PDB file of C-alpha atoms and ligand atoms in Angstrom:
ATOM      1  CA  MET D   4    -116.420-124.969 -72.368  1.00  0.00           C
ATOM      2  CA  ALA D   5    -114.736-122.020 -74.110  1.00  0.00           C
ATOM      3  CA  GLU D   6    -110.937-121.832 -73.983  1.00  0.00           C
ATOM      4  CA  ARG D   7    -109.899-119.274 -71.319  1.00  0.00           C
ATOM      5  CA  ILE D   8    -107.397-116.461 -71.953  1.00  0.00           C
ATOM      6  CA  ARG D   9    -106.003-114.531 -68.965  1.00  0.00           C
ATOM      7  CA  ILE D  10    -104.740-111.050 -69.825  1.00  0.00           C
ATOM      8  CA  GLY D  11    -102.562-109.202 -67.316  1.00  0.00           C
ATOM      9  CA  LEU D  12    -102.776-105.404 -67.107  1.00  0.00           C
ATOM     10  CA  VAL D  13     -99.452-104.554 -65.491  1.00  0.00           C
ATOM     11  CA  TYR D  14     -99.076-101.439 -63.298  1.00  0.00           C
ATOM     12  CA  PRO D  15    -101.967 -99.462 -64.892  1.00  0.00           C
ATOM     13  CA  GLU D  16    -101.520 -96.692 -62.339  1.00  0.00           C
ATOM     14  CA  LEU D  17     -97.898 -96.116 -63.462  1.00  0.00           C
ATOM     15  CA  LEU D  18     -98.002 -97.286 -67.085  1.00  0.00           C
ATOM     16  CA  GLY D  19    -101.269 -96.116 -68.564  1.00  0.00           C
ATOM     17  CA  THR D  20    -100.932 -92.935 -70.599  1.00  0.00           C
ATOM     18  CA  TYR D  21    -103.477 -92.061 -73.313  1.00  0.00           C
ATOM     19  CA  GLY D  22    -105.848 -94.906 -72.401  1.00  0.00           C
ATOM     20  CA  ASP D  23    -103.301 -97.641 -73.118  1.00  0.00           C
ATOM     21  CA  ARG D  24    -105.016 -99.806 -70.510  1.00  0.00           C
ATOM     22  CA  GLY D  25    -107.750-100.103 -73.133  1.00  0.00           C
ATOM     23  CA  ASN D  26    -105.505-102.577 -74.979  1.00  0.00           C
ATOM     24  CA  ALA D  27    -106.269-105.213 -72.328  1.00  0.00           C
ATOM     25  CA  GLU D  28    -110.022-104.620 -72.670  1.00  0.00           C
ATOM     26  CA  VAL D  29    -109.825-104.715 -76.455  1.00  0.00           C
ATOM     27  CA  LEU D  30    -107.825-107.965 -76.374  1.00  0.00           C
ATOM     28  CA  ALA D  31    -110.460-109.513 -74.089  1.00  0.00           C
ATOM     29  CA  TRP D  32    -113.276-108.263 -76.322  1.00  0.00           C
ATOM     30  CA  ARG D  33    -111.580-109.548 -79.447  1.00  0.00           C
ATOM     31  CA  ALA D  34    -110.931-112.921 -77.750  1.00  0.00           C
ATOM     32  CA  ALA D  35    -114.658-113.203 -77.004  1.00  0.00           C
ATOM     33  CA  ARG D  36    -115.378-112.438 -80.668  1.00  0.00           C
ATOM     34  CA  HIS D  37    -113.274-115.507 -81.487  1.00  0.00           C
ATOM     35  CA  GLY D  38    -115.309-117.644 -79.119  1.00  0.00           C
ATOM     36  CA  LEU D  39    -112.803-117.566 -76.261  1.00  0.00           C
ATOM     37  CA  ALA D  40    -113.501-116.786 -72.619  1.00  0.00           C
ATOM     38  CA  ALA D  41    -111.238-113.938 -71.534  1.00  0.00           C
ATOM     39  CA  GLU D  42    -110.478-112.175 -68.296  1.00  0.00           C
ATOM     40  CA  VAL D  43    -108.375-109.121 -67.538  1.00  0.00           C
ATOM     41  CA  VAL D  44    -106.232-109.479 -64.405  1.00  0.00           C
ATOM     42  CA  ALA D  45    -105.007-106.146 -63.018  1.00  0.00           C
ATOM     43  CA  VAL D  46    -101.520-106.289 -61.485  1.00  0.00           C
ATOM     44  CA  PRO D  47    -101.078-103.122 -59.413  1.00  0.00           C
ATOM     45  CA  ALA D  48     -97.624-101.700 -58.672  1.00  0.00           C
ATOM     46  CA  GLY D  49     -96.162-103.348 -55.609  1.00  0.00           C
ATOM     47  CA  GLN D  50     -97.646-106.748 -56.419  1.00  0.00           C
ATOM     48  CA  PRO D  51     -95.453-109.474 -57.970  1.00  0.00           C
ATOM     49  CA  VAL D  52     -96.319-110.073 -61.628  1.00  0.00           C
ATOM     50  CA  PRO D  53     -97.745-113.619 -61.878  1.00  0.00           C
ATOM     51  CA  PRO D  54     -95.820-115.834 -64.375  1.00  0.00           C
ATOM     52  CA  TRP D  55     -98.841-117.913 -65.502  1.00  0.00           C
ATOM     53  CA  LEU D  56    -100.925-115.386 -67.467  1.00  0.00           C
ATOM     54  CA  ASP D  57    -101.373-115.814 -71.208  1.00  0.00           C
ATOM     55  CA  ALA D  58    -100.744-112.197 -72.142  1.00  0.00           C
ATOM     56  CA  TYR D  59     -99.236-109.110 -70.487  1.00  0.00           C
ATOM     57  CA  VAL D  60    -100.220-105.563 -71.433  1.00  0.00           C
ATOM     58  CA  LEU D  61     -98.092-102.594 -70.301  1.00  0.00           C
ATOM     59  CA  GLY D  62     -98.828 -98.989 -71.233  1.00  0.00           C
ATOM     60  CA  GLY D  63     -96.876 -95.772 -71.602  1.00  0.00           C
ATOM     61  CA  GLY D  64     -95.654 -93.505 -68.826  1.00  0.00           C
ATOM     62  CA  GLU D  65     -93.915 -90.276 -68.069  1.00  0.00           C
ATOM     63  CA  ASP D  66     -90.222 -90.494 -67.161  1.00  0.00           C
ATOM     64  CA  ALA D  67     -90.749 -90.458 -63.391  1.00  0.00           C
ATOM     65  CA  ALA D  68     -93.452 -93.150 -63.467  1.00  0.00           C
ATOM     66  CA  GLN D  69     -91.258 -95.220 -65.776  1.00  0.00           C
ATOM     67  CA  ALA D  70     -88.379 -95.032 -63.300  1.00  0.00           C
ATOM     68  CA  THR D  71     -90.652 -96.321 -60.534  1.00  0.00           C
ATOM     69  CA  ALA D  72     -91.994 -99.113 -62.752  1.00  0.00           C
ATOM     70  CA  ALA D  73     -88.468-100.042 -63.854  1.00  0.00           C
ATOM     71  CA  GLY D  74     -87.367-100.300 -60.212  1.00  0.00           C
ATOM     72  CA  LEU D  75     -90.243-102.653 -59.379  1.00  0.00           C
ATOM     73  CA  LEU D  76     -89.928-104.757 -62.552  1.00  0.00           C
ATOM     74  CA  GLY D  77     -86.185-104.963 -62.009  1.00  0.00           C
ATOM     75  CA  SER D  78     -86.799-106.410 -58.547  1.00  0.00           C
ATOM     76  CA  GLY D  79     -88.257-109.793 -57.626  1.00  0.00           C
ATOM     77  CA  ASP D  80     -91.706-108.404 -58.459  1.00  0.00           C
ATOM     78  CA  GLY D  81     -90.746-108.539 -62.126  1.00  0.00           C
ATOM     79  CA  ASP D  82     -89.521-112.157 -62.123  1.00  0.00           C
ATOM     80  CA  GLY D  83     -92.925-113.364 -63.272  1.00  0.00           C
ATOM     81  CA  LEU D  84     -92.812-111.120 -66.345  1.00  0.00           C
ATOM     82  CA  ARG D  85     -89.292-112.246 -67.240  1.00  0.00           C
ATOM     83  CA  ARG D  86     -90.243-115.906 -66.858  1.00  0.00           C
ATOM     84  CA  ALA D  87     -93.399-115.396 -68.907  1.00  0.00           C
ATOM     85  CA  ALA D  88     -91.430-113.703 -71.698  1.00  0.00           C
ATOM     86  CA  ASP D  89     -88.847-116.500 -71.633  1.00  0.00           C
ATOM     87  CA  GLN D  90     -91.697-119.026 -71.977  1.00  0.00           C
ATOM     88  CA  GLY D  91     -92.954-117.234 -75.084  1.00  0.00           C
ATOM     89  CA  ARG D  92     -96.057-115.761 -73.459  1.00  0.00           C
ATOM     90  CA  VAL D  93     -97.540-112.692 -75.123  1.00  0.00           C
ATOM     91  CA  VAL D  94     -96.175-109.299 -74.053  1.00  0.00           C
ATOM     92  CA  LEU D  95     -97.517-106.029 -75.522  1.00  0.00           C
ATOM     93  CA  ALA D  96     -95.569-102.979 -74.361  1.00  0.00           C
ATOM     94  CA  ILE D  97     -96.504 -99.444 -75.373  1.00  0.00           C
ATOM     95  CA  CYS D  98     -94.133 -96.462 -75.545  1.00  0.00           C
ATOM     96  CA  GLY D  99     -92.562 -96.058 -72.065  1.00  0.00           C
ATOM     97  CA  ALA D 100     -93.057 -99.781 -71.348  1.00  0.00           C
ATOM     98  CA  PHE D 101     -91.559-100.610 -74.770  1.00  0.00           C
ATOM     99  CA  GLN D 102     -88.506 -98.573 -73.779  1.00  0.00           C
ATOM    100  CA  LEU D 103     -88.277-100.586 -70.525  1.00  0.00           C
ATOM    101  CA  LEU D 104     -88.154-103.898 -72.431  1.00  0.00           C
ATOM    102  CA  GLY D 105     -84.787-102.744 -73.769  1.00  0.00           C
ATOM    103  CA  ARG D 106     -81.467-102.538 -71.911  1.00  0.00           C
ATOM    104  CA  VAL D 107     -81.571 -98.897 -70.804  1.00  0.00           C
ATOM    105  CA  TYR D 108     -83.492 -95.629 -71.134  1.00  0.00           C
ATOM    106  CA  LEU D 109     -81.490 -92.417 -70.675  1.00  0.00           C
ATOM    107  CA  ASP D 110     -84.360 -90.105 -69.770  1.00  0.00           C
ATOM    108  CA  GLY D 111     -85.007 -86.410 -70.230  1.00  0.00           C
ATOM    109  CA  ARG D 112     -83.502 -85.656 -66.812  1.00  0.00           C
ATOM    110  CA  GLY D 113     -80.281 -87.422 -67.751  1.00  0.00           C
ATOM    111  CA  TRP D 114     -81.104 -90.348 -65.458  1.00  0.00           C
ATOM    112  CA  GLU D 115     -80.200 -93.846 -66.600  1.00  0.00           C
ATOM    113  CA  ILE D 116     -83.234 -96.091 -66.149  1.00  0.00           C
ATOM    114  CA  PRO D 117     -82.202 -99.761 -66.392  1.00  0.00           C
ATOM    115  CA  GLY D 118     -84.522-101.803 -68.600  1.00  0.00           C
ATOM    116  CA  LEU D 119     -85.416-105.496 -68.412  1.00  0.00           C
ATOM    117  CA  GLY D 120     -83.080-106.383 -71.293  1.00  0.00           C
ATOM    118  CA  LEU D 121     -85.741-108.574 -72.912  1.00  0.00           C
ATOM    119  CA  LEU D 122     -85.297-106.805 -76.272  1.00  0.00           C
ATOM    120  CA  ASP D 123     -82.088-105.748 -78.062  1.00  0.00           C
ATOM    121  CA  LEU D 124     -82.619-101.992 -77.965  1.00  0.00           C
ATOM    122  CA  GLU D 125     -81.576 -98.822 -76.141  1.00  0.00           C
ATOM    123  CA  THR D 126     -83.395 -95.494 -75.795  1.00  0.00           C
ATOM    124  CA  THR D 127     -82.132 -91.968 -75.242  1.00  0.00           C
ATOM    125  CA  ALA D 128     -84.361 -88.957 -74.639  1.00  0.00           C
ATOM    126  CA  GLY D 129     -84.163 -86.304 -77.348  1.00  0.00           C
ATOM    127  CA  THR D 130     -85.878 -83.126 -78.531  1.00  0.00           C
ATOM    128  CA  PRO D 131     -88.285 -82.185 -79.929  1.00  0.00           C
ATOM    129  CA  ARG D 132     -90.865 -84.676 -78.738  1.00  0.00           C
ATOM    130  CA  LEU D 133     -92.218 -86.878 -81.502  1.00  0.00           C
ATOM    131  CA  VAL D 134     -95.941 -86.144 -81.478  1.00  0.00           C
ATOM    132  CA  GLY D 135     -98.696 -86.914 -83.967  1.00  0.00           C
ATOM    133  CA  GLU D 136    -100.377 -89.528 -86.157  1.00  0.00           C
ATOM    134  CA  VAL D 137     -98.267 -92.492 -87.282  1.00  0.00           C
ATOM    135  CA  VAL D 138     -98.808 -95.005 -90.073  1.00  0.00           C
ATOM    136  CA  THR D 139     -96.490 -97.971 -90.570  1.00  0.00           C
ATOM    137  CA  ARG D 140     -96.420-101.118 -92.700  1.00  0.00           C
ATOM    138  CA  SER D 141     -95.803-104.387 -90.855  1.00  0.00           C
ATOM    139  CA  ARG D 142     -93.704-107.219 -92.266  1.00  0.00           C
ATOM    140  CA  ASP D 143     -96.990-108.952 -93.171  1.00  0.00           C
ATOM    141  CA  GLY D 144     -97.871-105.922 -95.340  1.00  0.00           C
ATOM    142  CA  GLU D 145    -100.558-104.740 -92.887  1.00  0.00           C
ATOM    143  CA  LEU D 146    -100.945-100.973 -92.397  1.00  0.00           C
ATOM    144  CA  LEU D 147    -100.814-100.024 -88.693  1.00  0.00           C
ATOM    145  CA  THR D 148    -102.221 -96.756 -87.364  1.00  0.00           C
ATOM    146  CA  GLY D 149    -101.774 -94.938 -84.058  1.00  0.00           C
ATOM    147  CA  PHE D 150    -100.461 -91.739 -82.511  1.00  0.00           C
ATOM    148  CA  GLU D 151     -97.177 -91.074 -80.773  1.00  0.00           C
ATOM    149  CA  ASN D 152     -95.985 -88.734 -78.032  1.00  0.00           C
ATOM    150  CA  HIS D 153     -92.461 -89.432 -76.822  1.00  0.00           C
ATOM    151  CA  GLY D 154     -89.101 -87.810 -76.297  1.00  0.00           C
ATOM    152  CA  GLY D 155     -87.194 -91.078 -76.290  1.00  0.00           C
ATOM    153  CA  ARG D 156     -85.413 -92.284 -79.418  1.00  0.00           C
ATOM    154  CA  SER D 157     -85.046 -96.028 -79.536  1.00  0.00           C
ATOM    155  CA  VAL D 158     -82.399 -97.794 -81.608  1.00  0.00           C
ATOM    156  CA  LEU D 159     -82.859-101.493 -82.370  1.00  0.00           C
ATOM    157  CA  GLY D 160     -79.887-103.856 -82.264  1.00  0.00           C
ATOM    158  CA  PRO D 161     -79.411-106.741 -84.729  1.00  0.00           C
ATOM    159  CA  GLY D 162     -81.216-109.130 -82.359  1.00  0.00           C
ATOM    160  CA  VAL D 163     -84.700-107.736 -82.924  1.00  0.00           C
ATOM    161  CA  GLU D 164     -86.777-106.662 -85.894  1.00  0.00           C
ATOM    162  CA  PRO D 165     -89.082-103.652 -86.119  1.00  0.00           C
ATOM    163  CA  LEU D 166     -92.850-104.095 -85.840  1.00  0.00           C
ATOM    164  CA  GLY D 167     -93.195-101.922 -88.925  1.00  0.00           C
ATOM    165  CA  ARG D 168     -91.656 -99.467 -91.341  1.00  0.00           C
ATOM    166  CA  VAL D 169     -92.710 -95.836 -90.957  1.00  0.00           C
ATOM    167  CA  LEU D 170     -94.842 -94.331 -93.745  1.00  0.00           C
ATOM    168  CA  ARG D 171     -95.891 -91.340 -91.676  1.00  0.00           C
ATOM    169  CA  GLY D 172     -94.604 -90.000 -88.341  1.00  0.00           C
ATOM    170  CA  GLY D 173     -91.410 -90.372 -86.273  1.00  0.00           C
ATOM    171  CA  GLY D 174     -91.474 -93.962 -85.074  1.00  0.00           C
ATOM    172  CA  ASN D 175     -88.576 -95.277 -83.004  1.00  0.00           C
ATOM    173  CA  ASN D 176     -86.191 -92.375 -83.630  1.00  0.00           C
ATOM    174  CA  ALA D 177     -87.377 -90.237 -86.580  1.00  0.00           C
ATOM    175  CA  HIS D 178     -84.240 -91.395 -88.371  1.00  0.00           C
ATOM    176  CA  ASP D 179     -84.139 -95.035 -89.509  1.00  0.00           C
ATOM    177  CA  ALA D 180     -87.858 -95.500 -90.438  1.00  0.00           C
ATOM    178  CA  THR D 181     -88.325 -98.310 -87.944  1.00  0.00           C
ATOM    179  CA  GLU D 182     -91.262 -98.461 -85.583  1.00  0.00           C
ATOM    180  CA  GLY D 183     -91.588-100.692 -82.582  1.00  0.00           C
ATOM    181  CA  ALA D 184     -90.068-104.123 -82.203  1.00  0.00           C
ATOM    182  CA  ARG D 185     -91.250-107.710 -82.550  1.00  0.00           C
ATOM    183  CA  GLN D 186     -89.619-110.861 -81.203  1.00  0.00           C
ATOM    184  CA  GLY D 187     -91.627-114.081 -80.985  1.00  0.00           C
ATOM    185  CA  ALA D 188     -94.726-113.265 -78.911  1.00  0.00           C
ATOM    186  CA  MET D 189     -93.274-109.988 -77.633  1.00  0.00           C
ATOM    187  CA  VAL D 190     -94.380-106.748 -79.309  1.00  0.00           C
ATOM    188  CA  GLY D 191     -93.284-103.224 -78.417  1.00  0.00           C
ATOM    189  CA  THR D 192     -94.558-100.081 -80.110  1.00  0.00           C
ATOM    190  CA  TYR D 193     -94.793 -96.303 -79.760  1.00  0.00           C
ATOM    191  CA  LEU D 194     -98.354 -96.452 -81.101  1.00  0.00           C
ATOM    192  CA  HIS D 195    -101.080 -95.244 -78.759  1.00  0.00           C
ATOM    193  CA  GLY D 196    -104.750 -95.330 -79.724  1.00  0.00           C
ATOM    194  CA  PRO D 197    -105.194 -97.771 -77.958  1.00  0.00           C
ATOM    195  CA  VAL D 198    -103.215 -99.516 -80.674  1.00  0.00           C
ATOM    196  CA  LEU D 199    -105.290-102.728 -80.544  1.00  0.00           C
ATOM    197  CA  ALA D 200    -108.547-100.773 -80.895  1.00  0.00           C
ATOM    198  CA  ARG D 201    -107.258 -99.253 -84.110  1.00  0.00           C
ATOM    199  CA  ASN D 202    -105.545-102.390 -85.438  1.00  0.00           C
ATOM    200  CA  PRO D 203    -107.691-105.538 -84.960  1.00  0.00           C
ATOM    201  CA  ALA D 204    -105.225-107.586 -87.016  1.00  0.00           C
ATOM    202  CA  LEU D 205    -102.551-106.940 -84.389  1.00  0.00           C
ATOM    203  CA  ALA D 206    -104.945-108.073 -81.649  1.00  0.00           C
ATOM    204  CA  ASP D 207    -105.608-111.273 -83.619  1.00  0.00           C
ATOM    205  CA  LEU D 208    -101.875-111.819 -84.082  1.00  0.00           C
ATOM    206  CA  LEU D 209    -101.339-111.650 -80.301  1.00  0.00           C
ATOM    207  CA  LEU D 210    -104.299-113.938 -79.562  1.00  0.00           C
ATOM    208  CA  GLY D 211    -102.961-116.375 -82.146  1.00  0.00           C
ATOM    209  CA  LYS D 212     -99.591-116.375 -80.378  1.00  0.00           C
ATOM    210  CA  ALA D 213    -101.249-117.008 -77.010  1.00  0.00           C
ATOM    211  CA  LEU D 214    -103.085-120.054 -78.408  1.00  0.00           C
ATOM    212  CA  GLU D 215    -100.077-121.280 -80.368  1.00  0.00           C
ATOM    213  CA  ARG D 216     -98.317-121.884 -77.038  1.00  0.00           C
ATOM    214  CA  ARG D 217    -101.087-124.366 -76.246  1.00  0.00           C
ATOM    215  CA  GLY D 218    -100.890-125.989 -79.668  1.00  0.00           C
ATOM    216  CA  ARG D 219    -104.210-124.375 -80.613  1.00  0.00           C
ATOM    217  CA  GLN D 220    -105.294-122.098 -83.430  1.00  0.00           C
ATOM    218  CA  LEU D 221    -107.379-118.927 -83.282  1.00  0.00           C
ATOM    219  CA  GLY D 222    -110.899-119.709 -84.469  1.00  0.00           C
ATOM    220  CA  PRO D 223    -112.872-117.535 -86.906  1.00  0.00           C
ATOM    221  CA  LEU D 224    -114.499-114.288 -85.812  1.00  0.00           C
ATOM    222  CA  GLN D 225    -118.045-114.906 -84.650  1.00  0.00           C
ATOM    223  CA  SER D 226    -120.212-112.557 -86.648  1.00  0.00           C
ATOM    224  CA  VAL D 227    -121.788-109.744 -84.617  1.00  0.00           C
ATOM    225  CA  GLY D 228    -122.756-107.584 -87.597  1.00  0.00           C
ATOM    226  CA  ARG D 229    -120.444-104.686 -88.505  1.00  0.00           C
ATOM    227  CA  ASP D 230    -116.799-105.027 -87.428  1.00  0.00           C
ATOM    228  CA  LEU D 231    -116.502-101.678 -85.620  1.00  0.00           C
ATOM    229  CA  ALA D 232    -112.774-102.199 -85.074  1.00  0.00           C
ATOM    230  CA  ALA D 233    -112.220-102.588 -88.818  1.00  0.00           C
ATOM    231  CA  ASP D 234    -114.276 -99.420 -89.394  1.00  0.00           C
ATOM    232  CA  LEU D 235    -112.081 -97.509 -86.920  1.00  0.00           C
ATOM    233  CA  HIS D 236    -108.934 -98.870 -88.563  1.00  0.00           C
ATOM    234  CA  LEU D 237    -110.065 -97.684 -91.997  1.00  0.00           C
ATOM    235  CA  ALA D 238    -111.280 -94.317 -90.729  1.00  0.00           C
ATOM    236  CA  ARG D 239    -107.926 -93.559 -89.037  1.00  0.00           C
ATOM    237  CA  LEU D 240    -105.981 -94.525 -92.157  1.00  0.00           C
ATOM    238  CA  GLN D 241    -108.233 -92.464 -94.411  1.00  0.00           C
ATOM    239  CA  ALA D 242    -107.788 -89.504 -92.044  1.00  0.00           C
ATOM    240  CA  VAL D 243    -104.039 -89.611 -92.703  1.00  0.00           C
ATOM    241  CA  LEU D 244    -103.636 -91.239 -96.094  1.00  0.00           C
ATOM    242  CA  PRO D 245    -105.733 -89.668 -98.834  1.00  0.00           C
ATOM    243  CA  ARG D 246    -105.785 -92.961-100.679  1.00  0.00           C
ATOM    244  CA  ARG D 247    -104.385 -96.152 -99.135  1.00  0.00           C
ATOM    245  CA  GLY D 248    -100.622 -96.141 -99.535  1.00  0.00           C
ATOM    246  CA  ARG D 249    -100.233 -92.435-100.403  1.00  0.00           C
ATOM    247  CA  LEU D 250     -99.494 -89.751 -97.779  1.00  0.00           C
ATOM    248  CA  ARG D 251    -101.453 -86.501 -97.613  1.00  0.00           C
TER     249      ARG D 251
HETATM  250  N1  LIG H  89     -91.445 -90.990 -71.069  1.00  0.00           N
HETATM  251  C1  LIG H  89     -91.153 -91.589 -72.301  1.00  0.00           C
HETATM  252  C2  LIG H  89     -90.750 -90.603 -73.380  1.00  0.00           C
HETATM  253  O1  LIG H  89     -90.991 -89.502 -73.295  1.00  0.00           O
HETATM  254  C3  LIG H  89     -92.385 -92.397 -72.776  1.00  0.00           C
HETATM  255  C4  LIG H  89     -93.564 -91.524 -73.066  1.00  0.00           C
HETATM  256  C5  LIG H  89     -94.866 -92.358 -73.146  1.00  0.00           C
HETATM  257  O2  LIG H  89     -94.950 -93.476 -72.692  1.00  0.00           O
HETATM  258  N2  LIG H  89     -95.909 -91.782 -73.735  1.00  0.00           N
HETATM  259  O3  LIG H  89     -90.212 -90.981 -74.352  1.00  0.00           O
END
């Protein structure tokens, strides 16, 4: 009987810009490629987030949708997500959701949106918007590719490390060359794509973390011919970097 992975897609109707919900599907697909049984569990806004899932995927959102999501996640409905994060369950938060993992987001309307305080960071809206292709290098030396579209500038505190260093694009704040954040099994990033479709190694890292909690290891990829995700990864990097490592 294949090991089962349950992947929560949290508030897709509020947090789902640029196809970010695809990250849950990609994680399930990649899990199956590693011989796991995977299911995506949608958690619509207004429903309490269950604490027992193995992974939680949250997408980006415009300021108003973020404020609504923050209100719900800040209420009892969000307890399950906080407990899951405290238990070291996988959380992948994209752009607006990444901002909500921090302490506060001061949005473009000047409203203070309280975050969940799960990550040591704060975000303030700025201009111009940071829009375009992004390439970063993770601490494991992996190149990550995606695109960004955000007004918020996030600043990491000493309690959290970046997901990567910016080689191309704005990243967290177009100032300190950091992109995203990583803490245990929690990953936040400004990279859309969906980011897991473009970066299969990141999907494997998250699956590995989900199994690690059970004292298990991620098995090898079961061969299904060409690795289309790896092809996409390479194609997106080559579109931006003339030769790996050098910017166009
Ligand atoms: N509303 C936030 C900002 O502009 C997040 C945008 C997004 O999630 N794409 O920074």
